[in-house]
Coordinates of C-alpha atoms in Angstrom, one line a residue:
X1 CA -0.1 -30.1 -0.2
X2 CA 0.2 -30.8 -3.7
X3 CA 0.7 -33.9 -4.8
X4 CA 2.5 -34.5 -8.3
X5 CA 1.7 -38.1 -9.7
X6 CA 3.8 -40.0 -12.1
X7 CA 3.3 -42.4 -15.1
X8 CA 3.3 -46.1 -13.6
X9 CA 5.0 -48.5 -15.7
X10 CA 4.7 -52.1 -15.1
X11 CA 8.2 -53.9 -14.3
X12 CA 6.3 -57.2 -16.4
X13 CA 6.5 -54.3 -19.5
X14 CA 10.2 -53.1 -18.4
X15 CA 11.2 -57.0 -18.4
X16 CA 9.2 -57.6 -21.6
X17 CA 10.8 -54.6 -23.2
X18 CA 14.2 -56.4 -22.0
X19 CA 13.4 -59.6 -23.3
X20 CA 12.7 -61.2 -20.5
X21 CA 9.4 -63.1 -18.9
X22 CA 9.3 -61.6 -15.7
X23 CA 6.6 -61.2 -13.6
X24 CA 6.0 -58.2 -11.0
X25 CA 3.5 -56.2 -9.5
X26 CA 2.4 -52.7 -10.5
X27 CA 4.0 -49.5 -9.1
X28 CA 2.1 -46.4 -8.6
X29 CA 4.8 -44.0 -7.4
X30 CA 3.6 -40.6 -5.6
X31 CA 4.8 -38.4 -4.3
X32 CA 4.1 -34.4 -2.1
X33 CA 5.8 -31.4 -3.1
X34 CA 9.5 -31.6 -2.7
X35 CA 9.5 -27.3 -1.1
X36 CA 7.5 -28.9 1.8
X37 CA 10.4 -31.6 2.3
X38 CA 13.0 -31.4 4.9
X39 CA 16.1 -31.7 3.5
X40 CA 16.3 -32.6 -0.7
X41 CA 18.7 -29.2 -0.6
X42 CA 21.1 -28.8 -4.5
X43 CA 24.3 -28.2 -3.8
X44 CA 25.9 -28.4 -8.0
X45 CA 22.8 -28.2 -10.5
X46 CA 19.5 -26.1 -10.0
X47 CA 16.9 -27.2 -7.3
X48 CA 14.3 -28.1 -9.5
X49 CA 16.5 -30.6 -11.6
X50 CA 17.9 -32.2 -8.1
X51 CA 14.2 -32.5 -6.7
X52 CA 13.4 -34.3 -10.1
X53 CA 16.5 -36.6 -10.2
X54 CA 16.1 -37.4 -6.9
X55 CA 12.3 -38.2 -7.1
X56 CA 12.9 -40.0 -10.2
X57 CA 16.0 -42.3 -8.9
X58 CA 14.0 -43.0 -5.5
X59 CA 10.7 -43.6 -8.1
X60 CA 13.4 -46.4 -10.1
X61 CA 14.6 -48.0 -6.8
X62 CA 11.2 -48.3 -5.5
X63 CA 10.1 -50.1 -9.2
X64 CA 13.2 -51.9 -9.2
X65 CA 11.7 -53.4 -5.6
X66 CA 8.6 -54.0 -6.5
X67 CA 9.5 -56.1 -9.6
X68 CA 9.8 -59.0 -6.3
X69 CA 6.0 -58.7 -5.6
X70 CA 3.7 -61.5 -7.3
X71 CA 2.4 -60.5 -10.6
X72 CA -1.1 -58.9 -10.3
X73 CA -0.7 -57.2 -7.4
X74 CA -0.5 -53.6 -7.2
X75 CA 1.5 -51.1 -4.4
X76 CA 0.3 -47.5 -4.3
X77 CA 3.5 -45.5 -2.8
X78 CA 2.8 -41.9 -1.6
X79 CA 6.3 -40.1 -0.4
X80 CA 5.4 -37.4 2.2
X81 CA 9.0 -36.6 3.0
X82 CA 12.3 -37.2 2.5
X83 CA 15.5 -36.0 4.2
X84 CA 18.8 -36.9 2.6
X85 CA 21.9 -38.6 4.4
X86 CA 24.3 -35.6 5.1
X87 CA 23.4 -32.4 5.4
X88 CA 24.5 -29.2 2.5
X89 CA 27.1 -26.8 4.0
X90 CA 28.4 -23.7 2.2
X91 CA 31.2 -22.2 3.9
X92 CA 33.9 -25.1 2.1
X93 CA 36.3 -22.7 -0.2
X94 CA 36.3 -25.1 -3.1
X95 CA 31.9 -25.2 -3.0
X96 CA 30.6 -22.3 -3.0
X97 CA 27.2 -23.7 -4.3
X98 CA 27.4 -26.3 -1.0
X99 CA 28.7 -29.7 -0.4
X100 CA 26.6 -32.9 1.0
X101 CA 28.7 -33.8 3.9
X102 CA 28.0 -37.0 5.4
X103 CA 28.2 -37.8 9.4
X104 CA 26.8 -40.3 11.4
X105 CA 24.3 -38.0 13.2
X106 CA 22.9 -36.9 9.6
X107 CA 20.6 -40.0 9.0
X108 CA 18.2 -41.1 6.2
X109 CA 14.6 -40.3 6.7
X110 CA 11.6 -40.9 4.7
X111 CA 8.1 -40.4 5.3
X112 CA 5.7 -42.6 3.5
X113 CA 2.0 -43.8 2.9
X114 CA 1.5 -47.4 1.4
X115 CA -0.8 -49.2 0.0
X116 CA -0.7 -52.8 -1.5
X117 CA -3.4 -54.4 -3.3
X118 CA -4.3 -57.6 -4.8
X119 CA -5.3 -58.3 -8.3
X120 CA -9.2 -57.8 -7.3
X121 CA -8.6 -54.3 -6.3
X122 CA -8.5 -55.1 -2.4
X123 CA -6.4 -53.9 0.4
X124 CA -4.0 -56.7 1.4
X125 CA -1.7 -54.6 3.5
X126 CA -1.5 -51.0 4.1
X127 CA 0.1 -48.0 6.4
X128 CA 2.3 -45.4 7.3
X129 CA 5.9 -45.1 7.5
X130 CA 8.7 -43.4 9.1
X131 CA 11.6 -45.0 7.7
X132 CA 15.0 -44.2 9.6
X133 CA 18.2 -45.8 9.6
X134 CA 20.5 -45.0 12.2
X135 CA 22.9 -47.2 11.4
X136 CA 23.4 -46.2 7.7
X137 CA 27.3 -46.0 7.7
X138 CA 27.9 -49.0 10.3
X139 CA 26.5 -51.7 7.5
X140 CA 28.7 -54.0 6.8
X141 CA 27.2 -54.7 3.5
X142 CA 27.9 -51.3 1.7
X143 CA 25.6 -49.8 -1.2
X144 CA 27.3 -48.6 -4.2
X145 CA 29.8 -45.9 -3.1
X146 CA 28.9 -44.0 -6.7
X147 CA 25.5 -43.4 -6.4
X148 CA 24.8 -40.5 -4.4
X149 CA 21.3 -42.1 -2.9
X150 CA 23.1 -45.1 -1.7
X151 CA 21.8 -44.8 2.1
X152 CA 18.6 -44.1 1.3
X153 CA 18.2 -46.4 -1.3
X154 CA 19.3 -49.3 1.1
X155 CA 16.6 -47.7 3.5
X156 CA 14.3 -48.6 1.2
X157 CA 15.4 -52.3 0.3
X158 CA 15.6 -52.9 4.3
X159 CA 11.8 -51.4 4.2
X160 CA 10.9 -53.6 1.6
X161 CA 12.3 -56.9 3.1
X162 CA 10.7 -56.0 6.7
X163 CA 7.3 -55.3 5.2
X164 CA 6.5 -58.0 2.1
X165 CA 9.7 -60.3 2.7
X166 CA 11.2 -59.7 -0.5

């Protein structure tokens, strides 16, 4: 599978950049080859620019989580797979490119590989991940209703919590 890797940027230098004095761990963000995922289907804009926004909106969450972890630290993120909330229909009159249509049964799933590390290059906490959530339109705490990776971004901030507390 090929893997595509992306520039890491330090949240310190996003905060810096900002002016602000924040401190954060480094985020190496990963990621395999969006044709081998199971669902990251376009429905309005050409598949390649999807896969990309999508990759690079997941990549910003996942930063944006990461900012929590002491400074020094660094967590290696490899995404193996991903399957959108809703699943892309094409028989609605109106859509003839396909519509996302959301339904219970049509969870959030991500596959990933972790790593994090301290600041003398070894392994605090590592492993594999199936990340699911069932539940995504029972929360009562709802994500943003305008972004369209709202349930998978919350996956990932549950994830985060459960694994490094933050």
């Amino acid at each position: 599978m090929k893997k595509h890797l992306h520039s890491v940027v330090l949240a310190t230098a996003c905060g810096l950049a900002l002016g602000t004095s924040a401190s954060a761990a480094t985020l190496v963000f990963e990621h395999g080859d969006p044709n081998e995922f199971r669902d990251i289907r376009a429905t309005d804009q050409s598949q390649v620019r999807f896969e990309e926004r999508v990759l690079k909106d997941l990549e910003e969450h996942f930063r944006k989580e990461a900012a929590a972890l002491p400074e020094g630290q660094t967590l290696r993120v490899n995404v193996t797979d991903v399957d959108l909330a809703g699943f892309v229909e094409y028989f609605h009159q109106r859509y003839p490119m396909g519509l996302r249509v959301i339904r219970n049964v049509d969870i959030p799933q991500m596959e990933l590989s972790y790593e994090l590390r301290d600041a003398n290059d070894a392994v605090i906490q590592s492993g594999d991940e199936m990340l699911k959530d069932l539940g995504f339109r029972l929360t009562t705490i709802q994500p943003r209703r305008d972004d369209p990776l709202r349930y998978e971004k919350w996956m990932v901030s549950e994830w985060f919590e459960r694994t490094f507390g933050s």
